[in-house]
CSV table of C-alpha atoms and ligand atoms in Angstrom, one decimal:
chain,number,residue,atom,x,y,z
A,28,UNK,CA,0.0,0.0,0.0
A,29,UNK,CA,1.3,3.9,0.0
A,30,UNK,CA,1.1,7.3,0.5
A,31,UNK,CA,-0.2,9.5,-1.5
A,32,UNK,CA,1.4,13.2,-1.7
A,33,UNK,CA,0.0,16.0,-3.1
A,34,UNK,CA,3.0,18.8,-3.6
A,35,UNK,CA,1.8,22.5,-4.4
A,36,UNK,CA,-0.8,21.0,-6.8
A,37,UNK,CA,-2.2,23.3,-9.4
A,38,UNK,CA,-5.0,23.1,-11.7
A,39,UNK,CA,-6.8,25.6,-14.6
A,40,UNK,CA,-9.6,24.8,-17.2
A,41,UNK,CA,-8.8,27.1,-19.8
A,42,UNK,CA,-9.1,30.8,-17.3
A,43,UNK,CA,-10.3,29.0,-14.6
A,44,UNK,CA,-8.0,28.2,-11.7
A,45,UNK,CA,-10.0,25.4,-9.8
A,46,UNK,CA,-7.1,24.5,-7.9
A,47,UNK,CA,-4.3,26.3,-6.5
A,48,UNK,CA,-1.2,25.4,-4.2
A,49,UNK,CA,-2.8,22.3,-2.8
A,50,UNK,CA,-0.7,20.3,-0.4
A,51,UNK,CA,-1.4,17.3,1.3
A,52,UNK,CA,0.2,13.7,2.8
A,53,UNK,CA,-2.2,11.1,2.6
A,54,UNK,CA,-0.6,8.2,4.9
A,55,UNK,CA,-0.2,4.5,4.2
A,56,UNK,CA,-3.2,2.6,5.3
A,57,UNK,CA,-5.2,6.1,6.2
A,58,UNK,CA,-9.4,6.6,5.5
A,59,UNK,CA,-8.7,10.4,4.5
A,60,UNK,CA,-11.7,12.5,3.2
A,61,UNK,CA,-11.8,15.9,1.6
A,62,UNK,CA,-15.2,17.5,2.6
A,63,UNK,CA,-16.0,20.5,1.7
A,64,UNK,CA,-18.9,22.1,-0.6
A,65,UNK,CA,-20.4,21.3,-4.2
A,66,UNK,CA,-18.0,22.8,-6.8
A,67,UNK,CA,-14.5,23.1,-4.2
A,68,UNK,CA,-13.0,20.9,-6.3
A,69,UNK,CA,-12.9,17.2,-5.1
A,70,UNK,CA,-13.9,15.4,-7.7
A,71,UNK,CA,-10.9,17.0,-10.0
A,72,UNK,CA,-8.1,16.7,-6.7
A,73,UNK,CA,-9.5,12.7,-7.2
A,74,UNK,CA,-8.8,12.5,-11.3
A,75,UNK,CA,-5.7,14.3,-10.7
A,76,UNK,CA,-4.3,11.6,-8.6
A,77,UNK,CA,-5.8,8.9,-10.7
A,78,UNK,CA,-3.9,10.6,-13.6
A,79,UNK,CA,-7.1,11.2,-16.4
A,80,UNK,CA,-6.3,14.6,-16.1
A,81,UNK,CA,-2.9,16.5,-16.1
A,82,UNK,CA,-1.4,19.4,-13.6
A,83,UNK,CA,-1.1,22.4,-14.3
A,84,UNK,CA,1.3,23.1,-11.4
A,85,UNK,CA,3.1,21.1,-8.7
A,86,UNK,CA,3.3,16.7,-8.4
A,87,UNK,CA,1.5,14.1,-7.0
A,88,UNK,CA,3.6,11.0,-5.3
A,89,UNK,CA,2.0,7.6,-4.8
A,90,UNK,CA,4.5,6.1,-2.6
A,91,UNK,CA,7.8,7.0,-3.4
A,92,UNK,CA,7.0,7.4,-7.0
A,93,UNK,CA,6.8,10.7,-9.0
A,94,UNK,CA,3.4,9.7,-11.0
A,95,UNK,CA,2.5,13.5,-12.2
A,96,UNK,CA,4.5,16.5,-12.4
A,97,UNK,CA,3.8,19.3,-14.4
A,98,UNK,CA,7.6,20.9,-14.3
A,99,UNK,CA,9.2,17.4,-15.1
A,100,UNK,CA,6.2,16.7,-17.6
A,101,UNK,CA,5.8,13.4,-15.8
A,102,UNK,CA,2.1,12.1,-16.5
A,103,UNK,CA,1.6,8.3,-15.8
A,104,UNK,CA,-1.2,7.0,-17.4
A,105,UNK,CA,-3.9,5.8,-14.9
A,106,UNK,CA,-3.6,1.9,-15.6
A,107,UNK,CA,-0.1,2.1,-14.1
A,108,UNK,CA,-1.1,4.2,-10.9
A,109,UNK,CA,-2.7,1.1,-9.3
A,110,UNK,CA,-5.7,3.0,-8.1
A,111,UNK,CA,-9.2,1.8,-7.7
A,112,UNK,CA,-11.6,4.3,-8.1
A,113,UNK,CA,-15.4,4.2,-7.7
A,114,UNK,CA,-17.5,7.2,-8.8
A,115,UNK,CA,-20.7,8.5,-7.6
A,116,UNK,CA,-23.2,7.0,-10.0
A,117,UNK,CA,-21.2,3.8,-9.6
A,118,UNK,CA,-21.2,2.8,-13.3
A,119,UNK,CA,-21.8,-1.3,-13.0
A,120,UNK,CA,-22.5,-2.6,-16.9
A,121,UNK,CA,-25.9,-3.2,-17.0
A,122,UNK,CA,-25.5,-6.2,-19.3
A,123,UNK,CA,-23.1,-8.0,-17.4
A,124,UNK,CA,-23.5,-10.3,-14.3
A,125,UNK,CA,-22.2,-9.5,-10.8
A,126,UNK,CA,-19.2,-11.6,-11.3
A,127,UNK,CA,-18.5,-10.3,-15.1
A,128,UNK,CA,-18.8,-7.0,-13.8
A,129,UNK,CA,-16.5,-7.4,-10.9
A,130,UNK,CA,-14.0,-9.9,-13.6
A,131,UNK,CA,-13.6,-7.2,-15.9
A,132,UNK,CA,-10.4,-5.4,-14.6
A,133,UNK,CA,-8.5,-8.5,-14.5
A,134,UNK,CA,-9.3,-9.8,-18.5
A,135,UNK,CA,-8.3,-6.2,-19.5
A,136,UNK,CA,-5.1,-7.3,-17.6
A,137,UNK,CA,-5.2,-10.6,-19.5
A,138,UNK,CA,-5.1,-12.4,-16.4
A,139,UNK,CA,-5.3,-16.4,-16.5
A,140,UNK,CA,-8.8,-17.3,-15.9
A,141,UNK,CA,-8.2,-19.8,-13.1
A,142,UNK,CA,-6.6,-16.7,-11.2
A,143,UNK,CA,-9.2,-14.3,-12.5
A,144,UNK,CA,-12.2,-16.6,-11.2
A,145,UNK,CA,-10.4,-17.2,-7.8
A,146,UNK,CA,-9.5,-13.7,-7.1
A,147,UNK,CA,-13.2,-12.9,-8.2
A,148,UNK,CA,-14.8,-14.7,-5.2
A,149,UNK,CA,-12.7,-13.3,-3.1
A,150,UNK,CA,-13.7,-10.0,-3.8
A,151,UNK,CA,-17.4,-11.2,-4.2
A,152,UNK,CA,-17.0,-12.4,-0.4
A,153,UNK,CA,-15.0,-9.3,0.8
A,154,UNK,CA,-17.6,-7.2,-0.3
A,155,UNK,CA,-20.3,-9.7,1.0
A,156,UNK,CA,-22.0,-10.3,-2.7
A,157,UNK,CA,-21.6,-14.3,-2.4
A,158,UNK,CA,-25.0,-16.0,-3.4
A,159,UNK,CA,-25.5,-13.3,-6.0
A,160,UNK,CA,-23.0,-13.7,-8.8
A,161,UNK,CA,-25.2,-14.5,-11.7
A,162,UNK,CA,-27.7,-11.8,-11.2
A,163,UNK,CA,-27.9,-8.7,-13.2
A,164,UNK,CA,-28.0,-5.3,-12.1
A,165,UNK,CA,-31.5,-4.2,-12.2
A,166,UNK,CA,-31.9,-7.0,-10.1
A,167,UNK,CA,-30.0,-5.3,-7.2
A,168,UNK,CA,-30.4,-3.1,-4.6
A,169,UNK,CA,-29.1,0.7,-5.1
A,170,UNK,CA,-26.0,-0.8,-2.0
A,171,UNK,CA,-25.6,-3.9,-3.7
A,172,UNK,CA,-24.7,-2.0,-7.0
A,173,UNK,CA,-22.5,-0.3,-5.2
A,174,UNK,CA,-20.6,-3.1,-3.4
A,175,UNK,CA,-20.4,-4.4,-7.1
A,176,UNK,CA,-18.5,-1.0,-8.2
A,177,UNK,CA,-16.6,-1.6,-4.8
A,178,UNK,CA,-15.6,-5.2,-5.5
A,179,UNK,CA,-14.9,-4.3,-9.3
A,180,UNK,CA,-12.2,-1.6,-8.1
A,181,UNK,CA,-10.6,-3.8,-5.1
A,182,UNK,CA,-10.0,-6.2,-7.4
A,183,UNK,CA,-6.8,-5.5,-9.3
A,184,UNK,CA,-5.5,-5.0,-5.4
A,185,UNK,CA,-5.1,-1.1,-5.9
A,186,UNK,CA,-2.3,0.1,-3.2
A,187,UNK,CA,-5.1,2.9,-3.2
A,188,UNK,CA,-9.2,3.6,-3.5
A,189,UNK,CA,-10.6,7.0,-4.5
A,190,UNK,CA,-14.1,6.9,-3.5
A,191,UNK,CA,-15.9,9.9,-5.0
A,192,UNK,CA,-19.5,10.3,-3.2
A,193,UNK,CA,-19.8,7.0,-2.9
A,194,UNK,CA,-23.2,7.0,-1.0
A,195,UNK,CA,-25.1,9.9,-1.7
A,196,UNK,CA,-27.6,7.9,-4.2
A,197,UNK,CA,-28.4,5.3,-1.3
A,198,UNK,CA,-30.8,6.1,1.1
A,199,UNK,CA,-30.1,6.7,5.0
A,200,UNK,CA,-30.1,3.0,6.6
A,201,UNK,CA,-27.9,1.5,3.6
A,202,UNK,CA,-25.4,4.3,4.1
A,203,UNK,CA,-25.0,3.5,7.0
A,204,UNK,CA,-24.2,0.1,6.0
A,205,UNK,CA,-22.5,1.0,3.7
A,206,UNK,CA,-20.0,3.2,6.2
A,207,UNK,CA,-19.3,0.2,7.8
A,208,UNK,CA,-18.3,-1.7,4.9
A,209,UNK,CA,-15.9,0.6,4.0
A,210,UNK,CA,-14.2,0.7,7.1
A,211,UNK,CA,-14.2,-2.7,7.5
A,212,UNK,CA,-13.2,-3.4,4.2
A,213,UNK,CA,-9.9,-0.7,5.2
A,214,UNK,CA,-9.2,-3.1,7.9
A,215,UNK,CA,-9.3,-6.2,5.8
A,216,UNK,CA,-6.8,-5.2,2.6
A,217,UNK,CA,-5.0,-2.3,4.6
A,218,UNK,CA,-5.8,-0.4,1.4
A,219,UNK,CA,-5.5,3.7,1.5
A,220,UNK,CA,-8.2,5.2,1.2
A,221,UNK,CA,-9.3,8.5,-0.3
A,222,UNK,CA,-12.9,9.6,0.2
A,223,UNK,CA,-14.8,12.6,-1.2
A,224,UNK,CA,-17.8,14.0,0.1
A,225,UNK,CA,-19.6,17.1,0.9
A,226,UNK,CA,-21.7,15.3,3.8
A,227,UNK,CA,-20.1,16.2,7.0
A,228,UNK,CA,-21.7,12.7,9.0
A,229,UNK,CA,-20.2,10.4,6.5
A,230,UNK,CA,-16.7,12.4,6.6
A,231,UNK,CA,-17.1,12.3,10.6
A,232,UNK,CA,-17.7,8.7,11.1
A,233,UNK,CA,-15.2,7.0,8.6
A,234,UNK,CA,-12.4,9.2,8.7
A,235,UNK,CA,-9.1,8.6,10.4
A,236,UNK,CA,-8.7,12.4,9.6
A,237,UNK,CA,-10.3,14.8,6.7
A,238,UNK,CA,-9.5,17.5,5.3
A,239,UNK,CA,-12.0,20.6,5.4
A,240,UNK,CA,-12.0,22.9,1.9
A,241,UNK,CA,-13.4,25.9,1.3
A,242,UNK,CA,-15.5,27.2,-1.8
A,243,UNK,CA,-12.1,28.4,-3.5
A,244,UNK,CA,-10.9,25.3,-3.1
A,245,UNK,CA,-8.5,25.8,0.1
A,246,UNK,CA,-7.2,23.2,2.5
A,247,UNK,CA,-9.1,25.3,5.7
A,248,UNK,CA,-8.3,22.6,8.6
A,249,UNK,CA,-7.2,18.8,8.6
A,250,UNK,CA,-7.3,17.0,11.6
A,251,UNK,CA,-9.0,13.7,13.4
A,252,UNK,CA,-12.9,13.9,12.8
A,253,UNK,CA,-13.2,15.1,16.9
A,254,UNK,CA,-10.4,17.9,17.1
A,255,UNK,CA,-12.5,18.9,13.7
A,256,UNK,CA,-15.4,18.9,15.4
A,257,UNK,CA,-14.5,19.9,18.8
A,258,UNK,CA,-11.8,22.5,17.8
A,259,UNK,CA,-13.0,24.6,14.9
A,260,UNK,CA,-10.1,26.9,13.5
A,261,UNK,CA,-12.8,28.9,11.9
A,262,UNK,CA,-16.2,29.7,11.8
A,263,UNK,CA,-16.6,28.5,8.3
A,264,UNK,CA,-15.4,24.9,9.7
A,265,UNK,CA,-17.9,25.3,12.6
A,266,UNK,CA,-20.5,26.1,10.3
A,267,UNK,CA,-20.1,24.0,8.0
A,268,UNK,CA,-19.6,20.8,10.3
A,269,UNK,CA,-23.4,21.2,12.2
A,270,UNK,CA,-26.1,23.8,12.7
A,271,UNK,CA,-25.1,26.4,14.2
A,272,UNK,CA,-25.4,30.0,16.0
A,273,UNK,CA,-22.9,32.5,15.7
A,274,UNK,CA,-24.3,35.8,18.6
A,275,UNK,CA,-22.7,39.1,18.3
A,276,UNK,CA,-21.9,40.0,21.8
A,277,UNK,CA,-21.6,43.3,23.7
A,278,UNK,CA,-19.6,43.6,27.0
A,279,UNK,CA,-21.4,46.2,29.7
A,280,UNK,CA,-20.8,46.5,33.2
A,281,UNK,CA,-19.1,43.9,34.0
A,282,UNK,CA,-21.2,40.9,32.6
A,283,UNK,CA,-21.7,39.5,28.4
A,284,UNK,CA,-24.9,40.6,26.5
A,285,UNK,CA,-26.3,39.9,22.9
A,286,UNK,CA,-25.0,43.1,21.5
A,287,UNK,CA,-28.1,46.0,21.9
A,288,UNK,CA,-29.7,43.8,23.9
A,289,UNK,CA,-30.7,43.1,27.4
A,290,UNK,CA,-30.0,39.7,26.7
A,291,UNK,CA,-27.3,38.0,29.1
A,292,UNK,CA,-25.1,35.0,28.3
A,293,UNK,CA,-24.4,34.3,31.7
A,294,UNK,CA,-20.7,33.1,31.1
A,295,UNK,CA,-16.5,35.0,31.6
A,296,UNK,CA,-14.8,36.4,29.3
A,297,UNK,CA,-12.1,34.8,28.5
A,298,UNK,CA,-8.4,36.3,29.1
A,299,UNK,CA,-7.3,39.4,26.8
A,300,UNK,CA,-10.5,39.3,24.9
A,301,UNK,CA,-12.5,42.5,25.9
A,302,UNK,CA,-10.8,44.7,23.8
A,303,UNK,CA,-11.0,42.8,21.4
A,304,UNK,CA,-14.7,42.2,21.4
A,305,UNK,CA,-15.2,46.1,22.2
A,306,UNK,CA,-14.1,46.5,18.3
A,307,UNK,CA,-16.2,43.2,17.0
A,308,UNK,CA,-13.3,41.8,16.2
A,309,UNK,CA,-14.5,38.2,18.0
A,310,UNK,CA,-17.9,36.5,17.5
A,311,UNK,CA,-19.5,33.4,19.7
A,312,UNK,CA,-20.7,30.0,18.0
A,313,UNK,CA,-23.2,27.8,19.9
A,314,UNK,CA,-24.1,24.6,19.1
A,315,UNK,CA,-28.0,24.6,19.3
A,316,UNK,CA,-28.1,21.4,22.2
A,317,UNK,CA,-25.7,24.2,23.7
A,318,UNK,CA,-28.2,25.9,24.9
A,319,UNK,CA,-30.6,24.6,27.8
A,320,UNK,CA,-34.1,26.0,27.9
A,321,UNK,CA,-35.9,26.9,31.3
A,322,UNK,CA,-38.6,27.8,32.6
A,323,UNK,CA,-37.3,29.8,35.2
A,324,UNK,CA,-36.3,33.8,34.9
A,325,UNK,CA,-33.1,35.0,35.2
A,326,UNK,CA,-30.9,34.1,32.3
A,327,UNK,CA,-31.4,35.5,28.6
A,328,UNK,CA,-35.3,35.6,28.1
A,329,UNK,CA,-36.8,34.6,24.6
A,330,UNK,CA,-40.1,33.9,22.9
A,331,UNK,CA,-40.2,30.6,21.7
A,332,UNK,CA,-41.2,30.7,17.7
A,333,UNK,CA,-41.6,27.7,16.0
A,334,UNK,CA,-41.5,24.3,17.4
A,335,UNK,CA,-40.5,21.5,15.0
A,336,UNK,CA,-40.3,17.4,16.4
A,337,UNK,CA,-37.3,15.3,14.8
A,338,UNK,CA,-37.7,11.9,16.7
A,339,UNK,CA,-35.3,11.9,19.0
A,340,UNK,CA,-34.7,15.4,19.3
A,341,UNK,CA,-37.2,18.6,19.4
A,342,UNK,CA,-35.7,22.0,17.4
A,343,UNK,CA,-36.6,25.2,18.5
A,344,UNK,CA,-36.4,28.8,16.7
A,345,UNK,CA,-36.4,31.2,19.9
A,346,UNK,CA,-36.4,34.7,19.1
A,347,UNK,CA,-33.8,36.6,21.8
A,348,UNK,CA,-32.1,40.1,21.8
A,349,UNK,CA,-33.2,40.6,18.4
A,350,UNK,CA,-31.6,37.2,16.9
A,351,UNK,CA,-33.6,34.3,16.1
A,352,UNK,CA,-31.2,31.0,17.9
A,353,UNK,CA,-31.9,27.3,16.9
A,354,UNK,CA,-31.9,25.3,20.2
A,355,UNK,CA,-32.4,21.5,20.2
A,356,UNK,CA,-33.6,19.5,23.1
A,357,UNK,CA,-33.6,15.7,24.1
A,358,UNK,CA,-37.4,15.0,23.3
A,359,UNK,CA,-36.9,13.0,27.0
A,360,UNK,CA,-36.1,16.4,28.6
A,361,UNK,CA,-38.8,18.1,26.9
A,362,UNK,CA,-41.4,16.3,28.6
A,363,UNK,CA,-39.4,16.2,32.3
A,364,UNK,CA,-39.7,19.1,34.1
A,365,UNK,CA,-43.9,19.2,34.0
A,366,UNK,CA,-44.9,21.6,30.4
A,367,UNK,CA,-43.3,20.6,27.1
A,368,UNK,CA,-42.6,24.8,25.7
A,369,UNK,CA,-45.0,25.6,23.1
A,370,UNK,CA,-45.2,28.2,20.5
A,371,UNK,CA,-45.2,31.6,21.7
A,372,UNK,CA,-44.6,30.8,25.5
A,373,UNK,CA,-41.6,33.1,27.5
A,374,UNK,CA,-38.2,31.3,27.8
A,375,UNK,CA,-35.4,31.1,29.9
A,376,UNK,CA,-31.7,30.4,27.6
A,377,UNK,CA,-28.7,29.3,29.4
A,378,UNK,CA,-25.6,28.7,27.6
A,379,UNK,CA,-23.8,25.9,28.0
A,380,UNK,CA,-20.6,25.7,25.6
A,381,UNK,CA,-19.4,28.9,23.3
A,382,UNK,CA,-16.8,28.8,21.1
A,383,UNK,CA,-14.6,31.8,20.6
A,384,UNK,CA,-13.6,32.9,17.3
A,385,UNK,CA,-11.6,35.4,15.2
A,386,UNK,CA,-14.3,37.8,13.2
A,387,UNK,CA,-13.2,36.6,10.2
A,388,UNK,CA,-14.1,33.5,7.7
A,389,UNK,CA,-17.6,34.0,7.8
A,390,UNK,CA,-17.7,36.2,5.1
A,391,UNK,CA,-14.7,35.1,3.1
A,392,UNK,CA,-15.9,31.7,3.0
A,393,UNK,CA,-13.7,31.1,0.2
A,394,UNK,CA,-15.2,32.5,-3.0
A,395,UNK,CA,-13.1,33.7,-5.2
B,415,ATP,N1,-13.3,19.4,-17.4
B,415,ATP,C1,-13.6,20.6,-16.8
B,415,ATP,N2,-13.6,21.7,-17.6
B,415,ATP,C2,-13.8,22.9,-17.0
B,415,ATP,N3,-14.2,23.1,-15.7
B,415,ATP,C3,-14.3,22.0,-14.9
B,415,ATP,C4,-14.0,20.7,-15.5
B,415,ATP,N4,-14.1,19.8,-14.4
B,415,ATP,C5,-14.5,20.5,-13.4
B,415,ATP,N5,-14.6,21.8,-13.6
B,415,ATP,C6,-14.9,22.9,-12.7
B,415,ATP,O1,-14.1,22.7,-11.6
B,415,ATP,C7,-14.8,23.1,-10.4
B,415,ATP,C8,-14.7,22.0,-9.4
B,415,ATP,O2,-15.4,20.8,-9.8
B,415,ATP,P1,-15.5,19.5,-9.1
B,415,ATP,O3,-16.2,18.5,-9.9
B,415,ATP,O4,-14.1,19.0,-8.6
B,415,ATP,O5,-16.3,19.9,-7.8
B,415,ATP,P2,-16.7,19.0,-6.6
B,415,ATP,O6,-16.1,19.6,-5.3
B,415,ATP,O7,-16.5,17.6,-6.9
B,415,ATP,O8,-18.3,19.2,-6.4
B,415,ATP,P3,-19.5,18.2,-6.1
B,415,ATP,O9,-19.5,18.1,-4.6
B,415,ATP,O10,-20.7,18.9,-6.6
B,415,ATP,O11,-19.3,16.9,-6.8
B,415,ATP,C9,-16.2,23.4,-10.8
B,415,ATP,O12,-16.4,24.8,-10.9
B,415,ATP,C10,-16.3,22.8,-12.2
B,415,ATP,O13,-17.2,23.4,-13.0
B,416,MG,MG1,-17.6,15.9,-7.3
C-alpha cells in the first residue's frame, strides 16, 4: 500500500483556476476524506491523482513514485497508478452479471482465468455479494450496485481507493451500512483510502482524519474527525460541520450581552479578549443542544417561535435580543420538568458551551 502526496498542486480549465497550491500527505493505510462544498474541487483533486487529467502546477507522489509533475512533464497514465476508483453514480455494466462485472479489470489485464475466477470470489466475499453472482443489475439493490462497483475496483489489489461520493444515491439505513463496509473493508486489505464528500456525517464517522476545503478550493483545517469537530479553526469549519449560532456580543458593566440587547449570556470572558470584542473583532458559535431552555427567569429571556419534532430530538427557533437562535432538546427532557414549551410561551436560555472565534471566515468563506 502507500502514501499518496500532493505537492503544491495546481489546476486551470482554460481561465479558470479550480485549484491552487494544494498540499497534502495522505498516509499509508489512512481513510482520508476531503469535505467540503459542491463545486470546491474534489472530484478533479481525485482525477488528478488517478492521472485522467494533467497538472497544471506542482506533483502528485503515490508512494515513493513521481506519477504527475507538471515541471518534469511526468504524467503516468492511470492503468499504471494502481488506483481503484469508484465514482458517484457507480457505473456497474448493465449487461453483465455480478461476477463479469467485478472480472472485468482482471481480462483487461489478461489475467489467466483460473486466477481471474479465484480472485473474483474473493472480492465477491470481501464485499459480501456471495449468493449473488449470476444476477444482473436491475436486479440489485441501489447498495448492492455499489458493493459491485466496490468489489470491481478492489480487485486489481489497488495500493489505493478514491471513493468519489460513494453514497449519496443510497438512502439513510444503507449508508450506513454501507459506512461500515468501508471501514471494514480498510481493515481487511489495509488499502488507502481516499474519500470525497460534501456530507459532513459520513466524513465524521469514517475518517481517520479529513480535510476541510473551502468554496475556492483551500485546505481550511485537517485534523482527526473530533479535534474537527471539537476545535474549529474557523467559523466557516464550525458552520459547516453542524447547525449552528454565531451571537454578536456586547460587553457592559461587567457581565456578556447579545450586542443591543438586554439579553445576558451568563458566562466570563475569556483572558485578553474585551478589547478585542469592544471592536467586534470576535464572535461566539453555539451549538443549538448548547443551549438549555428553562422555565425559570433570570438568564437570557426569549419567545419561543416555531417548534418543530425530529424523533429523537425537538428543534426550536427562539427569538432573543433581536436574533432568532436554533436550540435543540432531548425529546426526554422536553417532557421532564412538567410543560413541554409551546409556541409563543416566554423562555429562559442558558448557555452551556461557546466557542470563541476570530471575526473573520464567515464572510470570506472562500469564493473567489
Ligand atoms: N473538465 C472541466 N472543464 C472545466 N471546468 C471543470 C472541469 N471539471 C470540473 N470543472 C470545474 O471545476 C470546479 C470543481 O469541480 P469538481 O467537480 O471538482 O467539484 P466537486 O467539489 O467535486 O463538487 P460536487 O460536490 O458537486 O461533486 C467546478 O467549478 C467545475 O465546474
Ligand atoms: Mg464531485
Amino acid at each position: 500500500m502507500a502514501d499518496v502526496t500532493l505537492e503544491n498542486v495546481g489546476k486551470t480549465y482554460g481561465k479558470h483556476r479550480i485549484i491552487s497550491d494544494f498540499s497534502v500527505t495522505i498516509k499509508d493505510g489512512e481513510c482520508f476524506t476531503f469535505l467540503g462544498p459542491s463545486g470546491c474541487g474534489k472530484t478533479v483533486i481525485l482525477r488528478l491523482i488517478a492521472g485522467f487529467e494533467r497538472l497544471t502546477d506542482g506533483s502528485i507522489y503515490i508512494g515513493d513514485r513521481l506519477v504527475s509533475s507538471a515541471e518534469k512533464n511526468i504524467h503516468l497514465p492511470p492503468e499504471k497508478r494502481k488506483i481503484g476508483m469508484v465514482f458517484q453514480d457507480y457505473a456497474v455494466w448493465p449487461h453483465k452479471s455480478v461476477s463479469e462485472n467485478i472480472v472485468y479489470p482482471l481480462q483487461m489485464q489478461k489475467i489467466e482465468t483460473a486466477e481471474a475466477k479465484e480472485r473474483t470470489l474473493s472480492a465477491v466475499k470481501l464485499v459480501n455479494l456471495t449468493g449473488l453472482e449470476t444476477r444482473m443489475p436491475f436486479q440489485l439493490s441501489g447498495g448492492q450496485q455499489q458493493r459491485v462497483a466496490l468489489a470491481r475496483a478492489l480487485i486489481s489489489k489497488p495500493r489505493v481507493m478514491l471513493l468519489d461520493e460513494p453514497l449519496s444515491n443510497l438512502d439513510a439505513n444503507l449508508r450506513e451500512e454501507m459506512r461500515f463496509e468501508i471501514t471494514s473493508l480498510q481493515k481487511q486489505t489495509g488499502v488507502t483510502i481516499l474519500y470525497v464528500t460534501h456530507d459532513q456525517e459520513v466524513a465524521l464517522a469514517i475518517s481517520d482524519r479529513l480535510a476541510v476545503m473551502d468554496k475556492a478550493g483551500r485546505i481550511r483545517q485537517i485534523g482527526p474527525p473530533d479535534d474537527i469537530y471539537e476545535k474549529p479553526i474557523d467559523p466557516f469549519i464550525f458552520k459547516f460541520m453542524g447547525i449552528s449560532n454565531f451571537i454578536p456580543l456586547e460587553y457592559r458593566n461587567g457581565q456578556l450581552f447579545i450586542r443591543d440587547s438586554n439579553a445576558l449570556l451568563g458566562c466570563p470572558v475569556t483572558d485578553g479578549s474585551l478589547e478585542r470584542l469592544q471592536s467586534h473583532e470576535l464572535v461566539v458559535g453555539c451549538r443549538p443542544y448548547d443551549i438549555e431552555l428553562i422555565h425559570k427567569e433570570g438568564h437570557a429571556q426569549g419567545t419561543i417561535q416555531r417548534i418543530i419534532y425530529l424523533g429523537a430530538t425537538i428543534d426550536y427557533r427562539v427569538a432573543v435580543g433581536g436574533k432568532i437562535l436554533r436550540v435543540q432538546q432531548d425529546v426526554r427532557d422536553a417532557g421532564q420538568g412538567g410543560i413541554p414549551f409551546r409556541t409563543g410561551d416566554p423562555v429562559g436560555l442558558k448557555f452551556r458551551d461557546l466557542k470563541w472565534f476570530e471575526n473573520r471566515g464567515m464572510d470570506e468563506e472562500g469564493e473567489s
